[in-house]
Amino acid sequence: MDRSAVRDGAARDRDIAGSEGAEELFLPPPVSKDRLLGLPISRLNRRRLDKFRANRRGYWSFWIFLVLLLLSLPAEFIANDKPIVVRFDGNFYIPVLASFPETVFGGDFETEAEYRDPFVRDLITEKGWMVWPPIRFSFDTINYDLDIPSPAPPSRVNILGTDDQARDVAARLIYGFRISVVFGLVLTVISSIVGVAAGAVQGYFGGWVDLLFQRFIEVWSGLPTLFLLIILASVVQPNFWWLLGLMLLFSWMGLVGVVRAEVLRARNFDFVRAARALGVSNTGIMIRHVLPNAMVATLTFLPFILVGSVTVLTSLDFLGFGLPPGSPSLGELLNQGKRNLQAPWLGLSGFFVLAVMLSLLVFIGEAVRDALDVRKTLGGSG
């Protein structure tokens, strides 16, 4: 075979191999097949999820807290002084969701039926039946059948005893847990949105905008929150939404410093300058390019902000400046335990529920922090 022909063939092979290598070099990265709840996720997020699962304490704390939250949301079906379902004279009624007068069941009064009354109970059982929740007391139901003065110790009827007004402690714990978690979640979400937006504006624009915002935050954070709550309590009766709005006025400042620092760093990246040069609006740059880089640091603080929100509500209820009297509250139950040292089940039950809740949230926060840590996520076990 001619040597020139061999050299020409080898050259053609090298050119073909080089062109194939160049094509492979410019191929788009493979699409990740990892999915979460049916939605595709990146490989980095998959590693973060795996890191979160590897933290067994935080992972199981998340599921325990989620189960407790889901069980407390339908609290009316767990602890209530009304039946869940009533079958009477061939018809079905759901007293938990709607009120029915006593005349519906053959009584004499047009007012709502008192299902715990033996007279009404006998009327219903003559022509039907009732399905009661596991705890036959709501958070404000008074047990008039106690054999001893309240607060009564735990018994078969009141598994955790009663408070100083003869109300079931277990029912108040379930409703109090729900109010505390819902208050904390709503306050955390809204304050985080406001704080992230304020921090992003400060860090992105800088200059006088940043300077004026910083001075305003310094003045605003110096206002005495407790004194404002005392003044509010003397003028109007605080309720859930009043407290939420007042706490929101001050709680949004917790994330401003973190987001501001991340945005100050991210606004000088090359892709941000390129987007600005291409004419992308400031809002588009912040939402699409800057904030995603700042959210990792922000997410690590959310569980701890939730802990602080729950603690604030509990503290206010303990001091008497929180929810209206009679509302199910862990802080109010702790206050009863302080006033009734001869009834240790009051303070111990409230303390146990609050300690478990806060411990679970702290464990979840630690697991999220470790999962989002770049050094641990990209560096293996860390």
mmCIF file of C-alpha atoms in Angstrom:
data_model
loop_
_atom_site.group_PDB
_atom_site.id
_atom_site.type_symbol
_atom_site.label_atom_id
_atom_site.label_comp_id
_atom_site.label_asym_id
_atom_site.label_seq_id
_atom_site.Cartn_x
_atom_site.Cartn_y
_atom_site.Cartn_z
ATOM 1 C CA MET A 1 0.000 0.000 0.000
ATOM 2 C CA ASP A 2 1.205 3.491 -0.870
ATOM 3 C CA ARG A 3 2.521 5.376 2.173
ATOM 4 C CA SER A 4 0.899 8.640 1.036
ATOM 5 C CA ALA A 5 -2.498 6.941 0.958
ATOM 6 C CA VAL A 6 -1.945 5.670 4.489
ATOM 7 C CA ARG A 7 -1.012 9.154 5.673
ATOM 8 C CA ASP A 8 -4.071 10.669 3.981
ATOM 9 C CA GLY A 9 -6.355 8.063 5.609
ATOM 10 C CA ALA A 10 -4.879 8.704 9.070
ATOM 11 C CA ALA A 11 -5.337 12.437 8.608
ATOM 12 C CA ARG A 12 -8.964 11.962 7.634
ATOM 13 C CA ASP A 13 -9.494 9.801 10.748
ATOM 14 C CA ARG A 14 -7.976 12.483 12.965
ATOM 15 C CA ASP A 15 -10.177 15.162 11.382
ATOM 16 C CA ILE A 16 -13.313 13.061 11.908
ATOM 17 C CA ALA A 17 -12.338 12.293 15.517
ATOM 18 C CA GLY A 18 -11.608 15.959 16.168
ATOM 19 C CA SER A 19 -14.925 17.053 14.727
ATOM 20 C CA GLU A 20 -16.773 14.491 16.842
ATOM 21 C CA GLY A 21 -14.917 15.662 19.942
ATOM 22 C CA ALA A 22 -15.796 19.257 19.161
ATOM 23 C CA GLU A 23 -19.460 18.305 18.735
ATOM 24 C CA GLU A 24 -19.411 16.510 22.092
ATOM 25 C CA LEU A 25 -17.746 19.534 23.682
ATOM 26 C CA PHE A 26 -20.605 21.824 22.661
ATOM 27 C CA LEU A 27 -23.445 19.426 23.436
ATOM 28 C CA PRO A 28 -25.860 20.715 26.098
ATOM 29 C CA PRO A 29 -25.459 19.159 29.536
ATOM 30 C CA PRO A 30 -27.523 16.040 30.080
ATOM 31 C CA VAL A 31 -30.962 16.653 31.518
ATOM 32 C CA SER A 32 -31.287 15.413 35.074
ATOM 33 C CA LYS A 33 -33.750 12.555 35.500
ATOM 34 C CA ASP A 34 -34.176 13.278 39.203
ATOM 35 C CA ARG A 35 -37.678 14.330 40.187
ATOM 36 C CA LEU A 36 -39.380 15.540 43.340
ATOM 37 C CA LEU A 37 -43.183 15.323 43.511
ATOM 38 C CA GLY A 38 -43.193 14.832 39.752
ATOM 39 C CA LEU A 39 -41.106 17.937 39.056
ATOM 40 C CA PRO A 40 -37.555 17.761 37.675
ATOM 41 C CA ILE A 41 -34.794 18.953 39.979
ATOM 42 C CA SER A 42 -31.137 19.653 39.338
ATOM 43 C CA ARG A 43 -28.341 17.388 40.434
ATOM 44 C CA LEU A 44 -27.224 19.953 42.981
ATOM 45 C CA ASN A 45 -30.666 19.994 44.591
ATOM 46 C CA ARG A 46 -30.679 16.207 44.504
ATOM 47 C CA ARG A 47 -27.414 16.181 46.452
ATOM 48 C CA ARG A 48 -28.917 18.643 48.905
ATOM 49 C CA LEU A 49 -31.935 16.398 49.439
ATOM 50 C CA ASP A 50 -29.684 13.397 49.928
ATOM 51 C CA LYS A 51 -27.658 15.377 52.448
ATOM 52 C CA PHE A 52 -30.847 16.337 54.279
ATOM 53 C CA ARG A 53 -31.951 12.688 54.404
ATOM 54 C CA ALA A 54 -28.523 11.666 55.668
ATOM 55 C CA ASN A 55 -29.093 13.810 58.738
ATOM 56 C CA ARG A 56 -31.344 11.283 60.452
ATOM 57 C CA ARG A 57 -32.231 13.507 63.379
ATOM 58 C CA GLY A 58 -33.356 16.384 61.194
ATOM 59 C CA TYR A 59 -35.027 14.117 58.635
ATOM 60 C CA TRP A 60 -37.177 12.294 61.177
ATOM 61 C CA SER A 61 -37.858 15.531 63.036
ATOM 62 C CA PHE A 62 -39.292 16.926 59.803
ATOM 63 C CA TRP A 63 -41.678 14.005 59.406
ATOM 64 C CA ILE A 64 -42.698 13.996 63.063
ATOM 65 C CA PHE A 65 -43.398 17.728 62.956
ATOM 66 C CA LEU A 66 -45.337 17.324 59.694
ATOM 67 C CA VAL A 67 -47.483 14.546 61.196
ATOM 68 C CA LEU A 68 -48.187 16.615 64.319
ATOM 69 C CA LEU A 69 -49.118 19.615 62.189
ATOM 70 C CA LEU A 70 -51.436 17.577 59.946
ATOM 71 C CA LEU A 71 -53.096 16.040 62.999
ATOM 72 C CA SER A 72 -53.630 19.422 64.655
ATOM 73 C CA LEU A 73 -55.109 21.140 61.587
ATOM 74 C CA PRO A 74 -58.415 19.184 61.795
ATOM 75 C CA ALA A 75 -58.515 19.671 65.566
ATOM 76 C CA GLU A 76 -62.309 19.922 65.495
ATOM 77 C CA PHE A 77 -62.456 16.257 64.449
ATOM 78 C CA ILE A 78 -60.131 15.183 67.273
ATOM 79 C CA ALA A 79 -61.303 17.240 70.251
ATOM 80 C CA ASN A 80 -64.831 18.609 70.212
ATOM 81 C CA ASP A 81 -67.966 18.691 72.291
ATOM 82 C CA LYS A 82 -70.036 17.963 69.182
ATOM 83 C CA PRO A 83 -70.329 14.615 67.375
ATOM 84 C CA ILE A 84 -68.592 14.172 64.057
ATOM 85 C CA VAL A 85 -71.583 12.453 62.455
ATOM 86 C CA VAL A 86 -75.179 12.084 63.646
ATOM 87 C CA ARG A 87 -77.590 9.598 62.113
ATOM 88 C CA PHE A 88 -81.153 10.560 63.073
ATOM 89 C CA ASP A 89 -84.441 9.421 61.581
ATOM 90 C CA GLY A 90 -82.783 8.277 58.348
ATOM 91 C CA ASN A 91 -80.808 11.500 57.803
ATOM 92 C CA PHE A 92 -77.142 12.297 58.320
ATOM 93 C CA TYR A 93 -75.884 15.431 60.082
ATOM 94 C CA ILE A 94 -72.345 16.727 60.613
ATOM 95 C CA PRO A 95 -72.487 18.980 63.711
ATOM 96 C CA VAL A 96 -68.729 19.637 63.512
ATOM 97 C CA LEU A 97 -69.202 21.600 60.291
ATOM 98 C CA ALA A 98 -72.679 23.049 60.793
ATOM 99 C CA SER A 99 -74.992 23.916 63.678
ATOM 100 C CA PHE A 100 -78.425 22.338 64.036
ATOM 101 C CA PRO A 101 -81.220 23.421 66.407
ATOM 102 C CA GLU A 102 -82.524 21.074 69.022
ATOM 103 C CA THR A 103 -85.893 20.871 67.236
ATOM 104 C CA VAL A 104 -84.248 18.912 64.397
ATOM 105 C CA PHE A 105 -83.763 16.025 66.811
ATOM 106 C CA GLY A 106 -87.200 16.308 68.437
ATOM 107 C CA GLY A 107 -86.333 18.847 71.139
ATOM 108 C CA ASP A 108 -88.193 21.935 72.238
ATOM 109 C CA PHE A 109 -85.715 24.795 71.709
ATOM 110 C CA GLU A 110 -84.676 26.572 68.517
ATOM 111 C CA THR A 111 -81.168 27.079 69.848
ATOM 112 C CA GLU A 112 -78.243 24.888 68.870
ATOM 113 C CA ALA A 113 -78.454 21.383 70.269
ATOM 114 C CA GLU A 114 -76.324 20.611 73.318
ATOM 115 C CA TYR A 115 -75.165 17.120 72.368
ATOM 116 C CA ARG A 116 -73.629 16.427 75.759
ATOM 117 C CA ASP A 117 -77.001 16.971 77.429
ATOM 118 C CA PRO A 118 -78.466 13.588 78.446
ATOM 119 C CA PHE A 119 -81.896 14.673 77.185
ATOM 120 C CA VAL A 120 -80.615 15.456 73.673
ATOM 121 C CA ARG A 121 -78.437 12.371 73.696
ATOM 122 C CA ASP A 122 -81.438 10.173 74.500
ATOM 123 C CA LEU A 123 -83.490 11.809 71.743
ATOM 124 C CA ILE A 124 -80.829 11.020 69.154
ATOM 125 C CA THR A 125 -80.121 7.448 70.308
ATOM 126 C CA GLU A 126 -83.835 6.578 70.136
ATOM 127 C CA LYS A 127 -83.870 7.075 66.350
ATOM 128 C CA GLY A 128 -80.216 6.917 65.412
ATOM 129 C CA TRP A 129 -76.642 7.095 66.634
ATOM 130 C CA MET A 130 -73.682 9.453 67.036
ATOM 131 C CA VAL A 131 -69.961 9.194 66.285
ATOM 132 C CA TRP A 132 -67.906 11.228 68.756
ATOM 133 C CA PRO A 133 -64.313 12.446 68.341
ATOM 134 C CA PRO A 134 -61.624 10.794 70.488
ATOM 135 C CA ILE A 135 -61.727 13.709 72.979
ATOM 136 C CA ARG A 136 -65.272 14.827 73.796
ATOM 137 C CA PHE A 137 -64.225 18.315 74.809
ATOM 138 C CA SER A 138 -63.419 21.422 72.820
ATOM 139 C CA PHE A 139 -60.866 23.973 74.015
ATOM 140 C CA ASP A 140 -63.589 26.011 75.762
ATOM 141 C CA THR A 141 -65.819 23.186 77.005
ATOM 142 C CA ILE A 142 -66.332 23.222 80.755
ATOM 143 C CA ASN A 143 -66.656 19.860 82.444
ATOM 144 C CA TYR A 144 -69.482 20.272 84.964
ATOM 145 C CA ASP A 145 -69.306 16.621 86.032
ATOM 146 C CA LEU A 146 -66.070 16.844 88.000
ATOM 147 C CA ASP A 147 -66.049 15.133 91.387
ATOM 148 C CA ILE A 148 -63.419 17.486 92.783
ATOM 149 C CA PRO A 149 -62.769 21.210 92.353
ATOM 150 C CA SER A 150 -60.765 22.275 89.322
ATOM 151 C CA PRO A 151 -57.991 22.014 88.391
ATOM 152 C CA ALA A 152 -58.672 18.283 88.442
ATOM 153 C CA PRO A 153 -55.889 15.713 87.964
ATOM 154 C CA PRO A 154 -55.743 13.388 84.937
ATOM 155 C CA SER A 155 -58.517 10.815 84.785
ATOM 156 C CA ARG A 156 -60.186 8.502 82.324
ATOM 157 C CA VAL A 157 -62.454 11.319 81.139
ATOM 158 C CA ASN A 158 -59.806 14.057 81.075
ATOM 159 C CA ILE A 159 -56.635 12.225 80.162
ATOM 160 C CA LEU A 160 -54.399 15.215 80.994
ATOM 161 C CA GLY A 161 -56.620 16.725 83.658
ATOM 162 C CA THR A 162 -58.403 20.067 83.603
ATOM 163 C CA ASP A 163 -57.248 23.642 84.078
ATOM 164 C CA ASP A 164 -58.445 26.050 86.740
ATOM 165 C CA GLN A 165 -61.683 26.638 84.798
ATOM 166 C CA ALA A 166 -62.522 22.937 84.369
ATOM 167 C CA ARG A 167 -61.521 22.874 80.699
ATOM 168 C CA ASP A 168 -59.834 19.815 79.232
ATOM 169 C CA VAL A 169 -56.060 20.249 79.048
ATOM 170 C CA ALA A 170 -55.551 17.804 76.159
ATOM 171 C CA ALA A 171 -58.035 19.677 73.974
ATOM 172 C CA ARG A 172 -56.416 23.011 74.772
ATOM 173 C CA LEU A 173 -52.982 21.601 73.940
ATOM 174 C CA ILE A 174 -54.139 20.412 70.510
ATOM 175 C CA TYR A 175 -55.770 23.727 69.636
ATOM 176 C CA GLY A 176 -52.905 25.686 71.183
ATOM 177 C CA PHE A 177 -50.355 23.763 69.134
ATOM 178 C CA ARG A 178 -52.276 24.565 65.964
ATOM 179 C CA ILE A 179 -52.565 28.265 66.737
ATOM 180 C CA SER A 180 -48.872 28.532 67.627
ATOM 181 C CA VAL A 181 -47.670 26.777 64.473
ATOM 182 C CA VAL A 182 -50.070 28.580 62.138
ATOM 183 C CA PHE A 183 -49.182 31.945 63.685
ATOM 184 C CA GLY A 184 -45.480 31.176 63.357
ATOM 185 C CA LEU A 185 -45.768 29.956 59.760
ATOM 186 C CA VAL A 186 -47.822 32.926 58.575
ATOM 187 C CA LEU A 187 -45.551 35.406 60.347
ATOM 188 C CA THR A 188 -42.420 33.694 59.012
ATOM 189 C CA VAL A 189 -43.635 33.614 55.404
ATOM 190 C CA ILE A 190 -44.856 37.212 55.279
ATOM 191 C CA SER A 191 -41.898 38.654 57.185
ATOM 192 C CA SER A 192 -39.475 36.695 55.000
ATOM 193 C CA ILE A 193 -41.040 38.043 51.813
ATOM 194 C CA VAL A 194 -40.837 41.625 53.099
ATOM 195 C CA GLY A 195 -37.323 41.139 54.477
ATOM 196 C CA VAL A 196 -35.993 39.540 51.291
ATOM 197 C CA ALA A 197 -37.478 42.315 49.150
ATOM 198 C CA ALA A 198 -36.025 45.049 51.385
ATOM 199 C CA GLY A 199 -32.598 43.409 51.513
ATOM 200 C CA ALA A 200 -32.549 42.888 47.749
ATOM 201 C CA VAL A 201 -33.353 46.546 47.078
ATOM 202 C CA GLN A 202 -30.674 47.692 49.504
ATOM 203 C CA GLY A 203 -27.971 45.414 48.185
ATOM 204 C CA TYR A 204 -28.705 45.843 44.489
ATOM 205 C CA PHE A 205 -28.984 49.621 44.283
ATOM 206 C CA GLY A 206 -26.580 50.522 47.106
ATOM 207 C CA GLY A 207 -25.561 54.139 47.524
ATOM 208 C CA TRP A 208 -28.127 56.468 49.058
ATOM 209 C CA VAL A 209 -30.839 53.806 48.898
ATOM 210 C CA ASP A 210 -28.758 51.478 51.039
ATOM 211 C CA LEU A 211 -27.731 54.274 53.394
ATOM 212 C CA LEU A 212 -31.276 55.524 53.984
ATOM 213 C CA PHE A 213 -32.624 52.000 54.463
ATOM 214 C CA GLN A 214 -29.912 51.212 57.000
ATOM 215 C CA ARG A 215 -30.617 54.340 59.032
ATOM 216 C CA PHE A 216 -34.357 53.603 58.952
ATOM 217 C CA ILE A 217 -33.808 50.032 60.164
ATOM 218 C CA GLU A 218 -31.620 51.254 63.003
ATOM 219 C CA VAL A 219 -34.350 53.623 64.189
ATOM 220 C CA TRP A 220 -37.200 51.175 63.615
ATOM 221 C CA SER A 221 -35.480 48.298 65.417
ATOM 222 C CA GLY A 222 -34.994 50.509 68.474
ATOM 223 C CA LEU A 223 -38.725 50.885 69.104
ATOM 224 C CA PRO A 224 -39.906 48.964 72.204
ATOM 225 C CA THR A 225 -42.164 46.212 70.906
ATOM 226 C CA LEU A 226 -43.397 45.131 74.330
ATOM 227 C CA PHE A 227 -44.461 48.663 75.263
ATOM 228 C CA LEU A 228 -46.374 48.981 72.011
ATOM 229 C CA LEU A 229 -48.184 45.725 72.793
ATOM 230 C CA ILE A 230 -49.071 46.985 76.275
ATOM 231 C CA ILE A 231 -50.452 50.211 74.775
ATOM 232 C CA LEU A 232 -52.402 48.211 72.203
ATOM 233 C CA ALA A 233 -53.856 45.929 74.872
ATOM 234 C CA SER A 234 -55.088 48.960 76.803
ATOM 235 C CA VAL A 235 -56.846 50.424 73.743
ATOM 236 C CA VAL A 236 -58.279 47.381 71.918
ATOM 237 C CA GLN A 237 -58.614 43.674 72.598
ATOM 238 C CA PRO A 238 -55.707 41.982 70.788
ATOM 239 C CA ASN A 239 -56.617 39.054 68.558
ATOM 240 C CA PHE A 240 -54.816 36.774 66.133
ATOM 241 C CA TRP A 241 -54.674 39.278 63.271
ATOM 242 C CA TRP A 242 -53.833 42.266 65.473
ATOM 243 C CA LEU A 243 -50.874 40.405 66.927
ATOM 244 C CA LEU A 244 -49.811 39.148 63.511
ATOM 245 C CA GLY A 245 -49.863 42.641 62.022
ATOM 246 C CA LEU A 246 -48.024 44.195 64.958
ATOM 247 C CA MET A 247 -45.324 41.515 65.017
ATOM 248 C CA LEU A 248 -44.936 41.826 61.262
ATOM 249 C CA LEU A 249 -43.978 45.482 61.679
ATOM 250 C CA PHE A 250 -40.759 44.395 63.408
ATOM 251 C CA SER A 251 -40.034 40.772 62.453
ATOM 252 C CA TRP A 252 -39.212 41.507 58.794
ATOM 253 C CA MET A 253 -35.836 43.008 59.721
ATOM 254 C CA GLY A 254 -34.328 39.626 60.627
ATOM 255 C CA LEU A 255 -33.420 38.671 57.046
ATOM 256 C CA VAL A 256 -32.518 42.084 55.651
ATOM 257 C CA GLY A 257 -28.848 41.927 56.634
ATOM 258 C CA VAL A 258 -28.305 38.435 55.203
ATOM 259 C CA VAL A 259 -30.033 39.150 51.895
ATOM 260 C CA ARG A 260 -28.332 42.524 51.570
ATOM 261 C CA ALA A 261 -24.874 40.981 51.981
ATOM 262 C CA GLU A 262 -25.606 38.233 49.426
ATOM 263 C CA VAL A 263 -27.003 40.696 46.886
ATOM 264 C CA LEU A 264 -24.040 43.037 47.345
ATOM 265 C CA ARG A 265 -21.799 40.123 46.426
ATOM 266 C CA ALA A 266 -23.941 38.801 43.575
ATOM 267 C CA ARG A 267 -24.564 42.113 41.809
ATOM 268 C CA ASN A 268 -20.920 42.245 40.685
ATOM 269 C CA PHE A 269 -20.956 38.817 39.011
ATOM 270 C CA ASP A 270 -20.249 38.713 35.282
ATOM 271 C CA PHE A 271 -23.651 37.297 34.334
ATOM 272 C CA VAL A 272 -25.365 40.165 36.176
ATOM 273 C CA ARG A 273 -23.271 42.718 34.292
ATOM 274 C CA ALA A 274 -24.023 40.918 31.026
ATOM 275 C CA ALA A 275 -27.759 40.975 31.747
ATOM 276 C CA ARG A 276 -27.571 44.684 32.558
ATOM 277 C CA ALA A 277 -25.666 45.314 29.321
ATOM 278 C CA LEU A 278 -28.347 43.455 27.343
ATOM 279 C CA GLY A 279 -30.975 45.817 28.675
ATOM 280 C CA VAL A 280 -32.674 43.551 31.224
ATOM 281 C CA SER A 281 -34.659 45.548 33.768
ATOM 282 C CA ASN A 282 -33.502 45.844 37.351
ATOM 283 C CA THR A 283 -36.535 43.895 38.554
ATOM 284 C CA GLY A 284 -35.806 41.085 36.117
ATOM 285 C CA ILE A 285 -32.159 40.943 37.137
ATOM 286 C CA MET A 286 -33.017 40.786 40.831
ATOM 287 C CA ILE A 287 -35.690 38.103 40.426
ATOM 288 C CA ARG A 288 -33.986 35.882 37.846
ATOM 289 C CA HIS A 289 -30.280 36.255 38.570
ATOM 290 C CA VAL A 290 -29.555 37.815 41.961
ATOM 291 C CA LEU A 291 -32.171 36.452 44.358
ATOM 292 C CA PRO A 292 -31.625 32.752 43.458
ATOM 293 C CA ASN A 293 -28.040 33.152 44.648
ATOM 294 C CA ALA A 294 -29.191 34.786 47.881
ATOM 295 C CA MET A 295 -31.973 32.317 48.712
ATOM 296 C CA VAL A 296 -29.631 29.562 49.881
ATOM 297 C CA ALA A 297 -28.461 31.641 52.822
ATOM 298 C CA THR A 298 -32.020 32.805 53.436
ATOM 299 C CA LEU A 299 -33.551 29.328 53.610
ATOM 300 C CA THR A 300 -31.186 28.294 56.375
ATOM 301 C CA PHE A 301 -32.674 30.953 58.654
ATOM 302 C CA LEU A 302 -36.363 30.149 58.079
ATOM 303 C CA PRO A 303 -36.723 27.308 60.640
ATOM 304 C CA PHE A 304 -35.045 29.426 63.284
ATOM 305 C CA ILE A 305 -37.277 32.412 62.438
ATOM 306 C CA LEU A 306 -40.257 30.093 62.894
ATOM 307 C CA VAL A 307 -38.915 29.105 66.321
ATOM 308 C CA GLY A 308 -38.653 32.766 67.264
ATOM 309 C CA SER A 309 -42.197 33.490 66.058
ATOM 310 C CA VAL A 310 -43.674 30.659 68.134
ATOM 311 C CA THR A 311 -41.670 31.740 71.170
ATOM 312 C CA VAL A 312 -42.831 35.344 70.838
ATOM 313 C CA LEU A 313 -46.502 34.337 70.798
ATOM 314 C CA THR A 314 -46.013 32.010 73.763
ATOM 315 C CA SER A 315 -44.222 34.738 75.729
ATOM 316 C CA LEU A 316 -46.921 37.300 75.040
ATOM 317 C CA ASP A 317 -49.650 34.879 76.110
ATOM 318 C CA PHE A 318 -47.712 34.050 79.254
ATOM 319 C CA LEU A 319 -47.481 37.757 80.129
ATOM 320 C CA GLY A 320 -51.159 38.322 79.350
ATOM 321 C CA PHE A 321 -50.662 40.560 76.298
ATOM 322 C CA GLY A 322 -51.307 37.936 73.636
ATOM 323 C CA LEU A 323 -54.468 36.268 72.424
ATOM 324 C CA PRO A 324 -57.836 37.137 74.028
ATOM 325 C CA PRO A 325 -58.698 35.437 77.336
ATOM 326 C CA GLY A 326 -60.087 31.971 76.830
ATOM 327 C CA SER A 327 -58.135 31.319 73.630
ATOM 328 C CA PRO A 328 -56.212 28.031 73.560
ATOM 329 C CA SER A 329 -52.597 28.973 74.069
ATOM 330 C CA LEU A 330 -49.480 27.238 75.299
ATOM 331 C CA GLY A 331 -48.327 30.417 77.035
ATOM 332 C CA GLU A 332 -51.629 30.785 78.879
ATOM 333 C CA LEU A 333 -51.388 27.162 80.007
ATOM 334 C CA LEU A 334 -47.875 27.769 81.310
ATOM 335 C CA ASN A 335 -49.177 30.807 83.170
ATOM 336 C CA GLN A 336 -51.853 28.637 84.767
ATOM 337 C CA GLY A 337 -49.175 26.190 85.821
ATOM 338 C CA LYS A 338 -47.287 29.037 87.500
ATOM 339 C CA ARG A 339 -50.398 30.140 89.362
ATOM 340 C CA ASN A 340 -51.415 26.594 90.354
ATOM 341 C CA LEU A 341 -48.283 24.901 91.636
ATOM 342 C CA GLN A 342 -50.480 22.263 93.306
ATOM 343 C CA ALA A 343 -51.489 21.093 89.780
ATOM 344 C CA PRO A 344 -48.178 20.137 88.142
ATOM 345 C CA TRP A 345 -49.906 18.587 85.104
ATOM 346 C CA LEU A 346 -50.697 22.089 83.817
ATOM 347 C CA GLY A 347 -47.153 23.388 83.607
ATOM 348 C CA LEU A 348 -45.585 20.051 82.683
ATOM 349 C CA SER A 349 -47.967 19.351 79.797
ATOM 350 C CA GLY A 350 -47.539 22.825 78.317
ATOM 351 C CA PHE A 351 -43.781 22.712 78.790
ATOM 352 C CA PHE A 352 -43.525 19.261 77.177
ATOM 353 C CA VAL A 353 -45.509 20.258 74.066
ATOM 354 C CA LEU A 354 -43.562 23.495 73.663
ATOM 355 C CA ALA A 355 -40.208 21.776 74.202
ATOM 356 C CA VAL A 356 -40.981 19.048 71.662
ATOM 357 C CA MET A 357 -42.181 21.575 69.086
ATOM 358 C CA LEU A 358 -39.165 23.853 69.403
ATOM 359 C CA SER A 359 -36.714 20.929 69.496
ATOM 360 C CA LEU A 360 -38.133 19.501 66.273
ATOM 361 C CA LEU A 361 -37.887 22.874 64.560
ATOM 362 C CA VAL A 362 -34.300 23.369 65.712
ATOM 363 C CA PHE A 363 -33.306 19.907 64.479
ATOM 364 C CA ILE A 364 -34.948 20.633 61.126
ATOM 365 C CA GLY A 365 -33.122 23.948 60.913
ATOM 366 C CA GLU A 366 -29.771 22.298 61.582
ATOM 367 C CA ALA A 367 -30.422 19.688 58.887
ATOM 368 C CA VAL A 368 -31.424 22.357 56.353
ATOM 369 C CA ARG A 369 -28.341 24.397 57.194
ATOM 370 C CA ASP A 370 -26.041 21.413 56.659
ATOM 371 C CA ALA A 371 -27.830 20.398 53.445
ATOM 372 C CA LEU A 372 -27.426 23.868 51.937
ATOM 373 C CA ASP A 373 -23.801 24.216 53.039
ATOM 374 C CA VAL A 374 -21.823 24.273 49.786
ATOM 375 C CA ARG A 375 -18.674 22.844 51.366
ATOM 376 C CA LYS A 376 -20.552 19.836 52.785
ATOM 377 C CA THR A 377 -22.792 19.311 49.772
ATOM 378 C CA LEU A 378 -20.017 19.393 47.156
ATOM 379 C CA GLY A 379 -17.328 17.960 49.369
ATOM 380 C CA GLY A 380 -19.029 14.683 50.229
ATOM 381 C CA SER A 381 -19.885 13.764 53.776
ATOM 382 C CA GLY A 382 -18.178 16.751 55.359
#
